Short mmCIF file of C-alpha atoms in Angstrom, two decimals:
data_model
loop_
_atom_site.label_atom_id
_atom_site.label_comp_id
_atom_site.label_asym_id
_atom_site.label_seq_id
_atom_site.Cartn_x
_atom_site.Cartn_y
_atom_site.Cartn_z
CA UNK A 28 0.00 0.00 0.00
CA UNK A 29 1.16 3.65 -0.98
CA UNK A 30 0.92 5.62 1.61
CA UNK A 31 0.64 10.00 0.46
CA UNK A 32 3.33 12.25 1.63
CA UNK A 33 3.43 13.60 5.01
CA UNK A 34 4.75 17.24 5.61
CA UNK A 35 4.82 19.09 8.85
CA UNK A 36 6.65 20.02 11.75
CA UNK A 37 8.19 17.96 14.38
CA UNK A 38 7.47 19.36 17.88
CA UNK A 39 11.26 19.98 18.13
CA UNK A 40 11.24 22.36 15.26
CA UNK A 41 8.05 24.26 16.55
CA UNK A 42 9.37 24.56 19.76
CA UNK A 43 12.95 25.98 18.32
CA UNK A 44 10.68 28.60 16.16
CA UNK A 45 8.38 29.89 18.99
CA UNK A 46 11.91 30.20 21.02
CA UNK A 47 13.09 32.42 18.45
CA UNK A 48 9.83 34.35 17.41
CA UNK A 49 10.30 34.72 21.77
CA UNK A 50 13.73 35.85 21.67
CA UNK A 51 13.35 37.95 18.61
CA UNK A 52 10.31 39.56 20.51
CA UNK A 53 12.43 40.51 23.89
CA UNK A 54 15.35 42.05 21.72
CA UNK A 55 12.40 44.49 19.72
CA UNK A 56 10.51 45.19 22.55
CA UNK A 57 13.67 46.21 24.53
CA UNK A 58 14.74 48.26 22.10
CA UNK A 59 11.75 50.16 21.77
CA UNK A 60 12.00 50.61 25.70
CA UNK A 61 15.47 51.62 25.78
CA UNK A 62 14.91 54.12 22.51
CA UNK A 63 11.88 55.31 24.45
CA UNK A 64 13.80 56.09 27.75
CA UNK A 65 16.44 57.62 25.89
CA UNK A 66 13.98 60.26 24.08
CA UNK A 67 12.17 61.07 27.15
CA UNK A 68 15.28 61.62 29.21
CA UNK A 69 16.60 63.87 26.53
CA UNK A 70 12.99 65.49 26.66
CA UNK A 71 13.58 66.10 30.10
CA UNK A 72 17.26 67.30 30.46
CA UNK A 73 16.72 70.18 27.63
CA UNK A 74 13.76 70.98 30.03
CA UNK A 75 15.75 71.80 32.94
CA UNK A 76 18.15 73.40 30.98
CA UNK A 77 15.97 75.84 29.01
CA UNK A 78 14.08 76.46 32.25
CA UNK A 79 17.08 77.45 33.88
CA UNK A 80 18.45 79.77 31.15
CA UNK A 81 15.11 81.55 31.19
CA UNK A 82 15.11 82.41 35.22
CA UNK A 83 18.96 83.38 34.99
CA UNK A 84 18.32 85.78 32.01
CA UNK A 85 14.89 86.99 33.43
CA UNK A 86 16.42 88.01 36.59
CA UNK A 87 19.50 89.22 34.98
CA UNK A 88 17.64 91.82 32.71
CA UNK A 89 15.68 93.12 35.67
CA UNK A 90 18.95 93.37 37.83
CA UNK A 91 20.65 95.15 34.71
CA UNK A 92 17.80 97.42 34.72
CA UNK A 93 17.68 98.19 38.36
CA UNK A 94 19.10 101.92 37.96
CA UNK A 95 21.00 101.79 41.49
CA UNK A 96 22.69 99.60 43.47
CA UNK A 97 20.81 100.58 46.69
CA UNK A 98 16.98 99.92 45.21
CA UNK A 99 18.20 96.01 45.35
CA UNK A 100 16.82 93.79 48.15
CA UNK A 101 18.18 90.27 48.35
CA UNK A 102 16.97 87.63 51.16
CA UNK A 103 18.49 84.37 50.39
CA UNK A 104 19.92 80.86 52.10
CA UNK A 105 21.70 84.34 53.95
CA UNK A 106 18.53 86.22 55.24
CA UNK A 107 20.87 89.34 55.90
CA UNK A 108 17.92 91.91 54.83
CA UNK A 109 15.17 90.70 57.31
CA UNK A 110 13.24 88.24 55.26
CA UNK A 111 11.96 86.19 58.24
CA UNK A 112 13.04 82.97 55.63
CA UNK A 113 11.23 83.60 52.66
CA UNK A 114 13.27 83.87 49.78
CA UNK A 115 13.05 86.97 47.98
CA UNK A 116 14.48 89.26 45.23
CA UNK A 117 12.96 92.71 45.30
CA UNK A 118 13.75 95.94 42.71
CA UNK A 119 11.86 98.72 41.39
CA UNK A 120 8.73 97.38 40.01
CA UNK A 121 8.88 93.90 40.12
CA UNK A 122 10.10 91.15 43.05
CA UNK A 123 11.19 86.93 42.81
CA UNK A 124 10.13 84.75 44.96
CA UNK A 125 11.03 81.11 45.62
CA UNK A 126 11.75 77.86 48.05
CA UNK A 127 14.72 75.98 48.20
CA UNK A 128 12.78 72.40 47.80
CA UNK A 129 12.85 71.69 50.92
CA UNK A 130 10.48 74.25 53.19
CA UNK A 131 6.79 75.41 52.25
CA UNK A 132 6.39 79.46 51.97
CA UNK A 133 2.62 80.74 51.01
CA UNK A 134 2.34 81.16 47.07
CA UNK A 135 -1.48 82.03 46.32
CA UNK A 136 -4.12 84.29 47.70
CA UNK A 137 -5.65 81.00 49.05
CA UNK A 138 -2.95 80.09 50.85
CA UNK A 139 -1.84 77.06 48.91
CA UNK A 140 1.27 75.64 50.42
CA UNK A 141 4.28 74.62 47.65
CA UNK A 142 7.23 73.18 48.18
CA UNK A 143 9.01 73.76 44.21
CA UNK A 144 8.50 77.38 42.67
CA UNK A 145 9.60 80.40 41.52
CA UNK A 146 7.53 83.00 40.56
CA UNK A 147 8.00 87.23 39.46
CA UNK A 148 5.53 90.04 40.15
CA UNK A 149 5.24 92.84 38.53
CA UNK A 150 2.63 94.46 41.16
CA UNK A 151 4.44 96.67 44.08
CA UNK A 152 3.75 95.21 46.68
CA UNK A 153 6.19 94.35 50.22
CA UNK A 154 9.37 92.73 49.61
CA UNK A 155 8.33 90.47 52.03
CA UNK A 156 4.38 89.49 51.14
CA UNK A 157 3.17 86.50 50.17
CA UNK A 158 2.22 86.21 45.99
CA UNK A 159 -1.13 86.45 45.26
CA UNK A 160 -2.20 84.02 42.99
CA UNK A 161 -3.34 86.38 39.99
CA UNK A 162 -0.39 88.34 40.16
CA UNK A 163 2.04 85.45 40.24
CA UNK A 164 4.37 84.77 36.77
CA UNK A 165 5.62 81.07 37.70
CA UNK A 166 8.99 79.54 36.27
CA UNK A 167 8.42 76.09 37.04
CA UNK A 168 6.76 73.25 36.28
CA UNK A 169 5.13 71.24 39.26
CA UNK A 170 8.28 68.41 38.86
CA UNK A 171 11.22 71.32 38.77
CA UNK A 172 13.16 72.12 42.45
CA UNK A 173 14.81 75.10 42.95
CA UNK A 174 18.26 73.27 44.86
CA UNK A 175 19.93 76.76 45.15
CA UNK A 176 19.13 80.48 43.88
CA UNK A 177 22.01 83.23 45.34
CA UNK A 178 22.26 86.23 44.38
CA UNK A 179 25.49 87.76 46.03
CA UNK A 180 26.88 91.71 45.77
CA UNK A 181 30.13 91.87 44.83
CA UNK A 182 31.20 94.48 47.33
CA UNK A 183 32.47 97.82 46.13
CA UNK A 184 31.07 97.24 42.52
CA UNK A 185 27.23 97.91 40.89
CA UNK A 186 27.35 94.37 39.89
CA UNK A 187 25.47 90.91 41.17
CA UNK A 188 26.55 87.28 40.49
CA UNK A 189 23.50 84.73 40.18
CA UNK A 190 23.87 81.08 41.04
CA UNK A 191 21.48 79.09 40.16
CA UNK A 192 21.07 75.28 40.80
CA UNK A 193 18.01 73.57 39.45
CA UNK A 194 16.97 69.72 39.45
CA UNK A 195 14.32 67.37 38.52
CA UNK A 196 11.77 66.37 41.42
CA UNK A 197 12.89 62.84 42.28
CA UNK A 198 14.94 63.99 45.35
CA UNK A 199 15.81 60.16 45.65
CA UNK A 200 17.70 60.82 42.57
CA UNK A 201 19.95 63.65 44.05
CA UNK A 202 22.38 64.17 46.24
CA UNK A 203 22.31 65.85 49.74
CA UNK A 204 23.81 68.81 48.72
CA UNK A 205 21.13 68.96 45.51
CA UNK A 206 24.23 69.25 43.00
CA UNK A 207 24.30 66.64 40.94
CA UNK A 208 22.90 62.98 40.17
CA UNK A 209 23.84 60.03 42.72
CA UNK A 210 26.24 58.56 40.46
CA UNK A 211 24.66 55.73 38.00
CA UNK A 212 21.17 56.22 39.72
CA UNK A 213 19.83 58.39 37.69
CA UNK A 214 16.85 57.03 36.42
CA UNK A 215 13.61 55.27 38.66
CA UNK A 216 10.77 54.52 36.77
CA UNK A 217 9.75 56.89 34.60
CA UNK A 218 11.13 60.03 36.29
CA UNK A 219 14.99 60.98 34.64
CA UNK A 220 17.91 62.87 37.25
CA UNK A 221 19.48 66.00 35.54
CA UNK A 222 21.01 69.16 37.48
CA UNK A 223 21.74 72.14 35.94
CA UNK A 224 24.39 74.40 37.74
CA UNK A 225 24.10 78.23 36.08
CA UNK A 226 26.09 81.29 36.78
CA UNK A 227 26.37 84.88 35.55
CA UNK A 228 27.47 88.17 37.15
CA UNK A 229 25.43 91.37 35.52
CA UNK A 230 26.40 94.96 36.59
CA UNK A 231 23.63 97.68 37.73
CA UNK A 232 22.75 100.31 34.68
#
């Protein structure tokens, strides 16, 4: 008796092919992650840095602008002007306000309680009052910390230097001093580590 041809697969060779549709699988799919990761990362580092460049040069051009040395009021991590804490930058016509990440100040007319901004007024109001909500020209976005913002006299001259430190939110991410990344830990999840470090000195008009 003839018997017709038999074609097919062995269960040996189906198992090799669905191990290397599997493998071939794991290597796309994890290159789509990593690509992914790498995109949003950059998304987020150009961020920080374009947000930072903005507050140096916004505060620079009012500082430029000031018209005399002695219509500048600076509280700071120094406090020498009387601040009672709060963070403040105030000149003719317009005043900064911020938090160093790690304290709450009042921010709205509602009394809203933030730990991350940094916001400019252009109402004349006391140095030392809290921002009213409507008034209020914010810098950040709600996963930006403001690690350091000094703005130091250089005595006997018209001019300021600014230092500016800002980092992403994930303060597990940074280190104590707010600085820089913690070494290779720089990512967790989907949040990203980057620390920008600006400086620029502008002299009084």
């Amino acid at each position: 008796m003839i018997r017709p041809n038999q074609t097919g697969f062995t269960l040996v060779e189906l198992l090799l092919a669905l191990a290397l549709f599997g493998f071939v699988l794991v290597f796309a799919v994890s290159g789509f992650v990593q690509v992914n990761r790498s995109y949003n990362k950059g998304i987020t580092v150009k961020r920080v840095q374009e947000t930072g460049r903005a507050v140096i040069e916004d505060i620079a051009r009012s500082l430029r602008l000031a018209g005399d040395p002695g219509s500048v009021r600076v509280c700071d991590v120094d406090d020498q002007q009387g601040c009672s804490g709060n963070f403040r930058l105030c000149l003719p016509g317009v005043r900064y306000g911020w938090s160093d990440g790690s304290t709450g100040e009042e921010f709205t007319s509602a009394g809203d309680i933030k730990k991350n901004w940094l916001v400019r007024s252009d109402t004349a109001s006391g140095c030392n009052s809290a921002f009213g909500q409507a008034e209020a020209e914010s810098f950040l976005e709600d996963d930006l910390i403001v690690q350091e913002l000094n703005i130091t006299w250089l005595i006997g001259t018209s001019a300021y230097k600014i230092d500016l430190t800002l980092s992403t939110g994930d303060t597990t991410l940074i280190t104590n001093s707010g600085k820089r990344c913690k070494g290779a830990a720089q990512v967790s999840g989907s949040q990203y580590c980057d620390v920008v470090n600006l400086s620029t000195t502008v002299t009084i008009r």
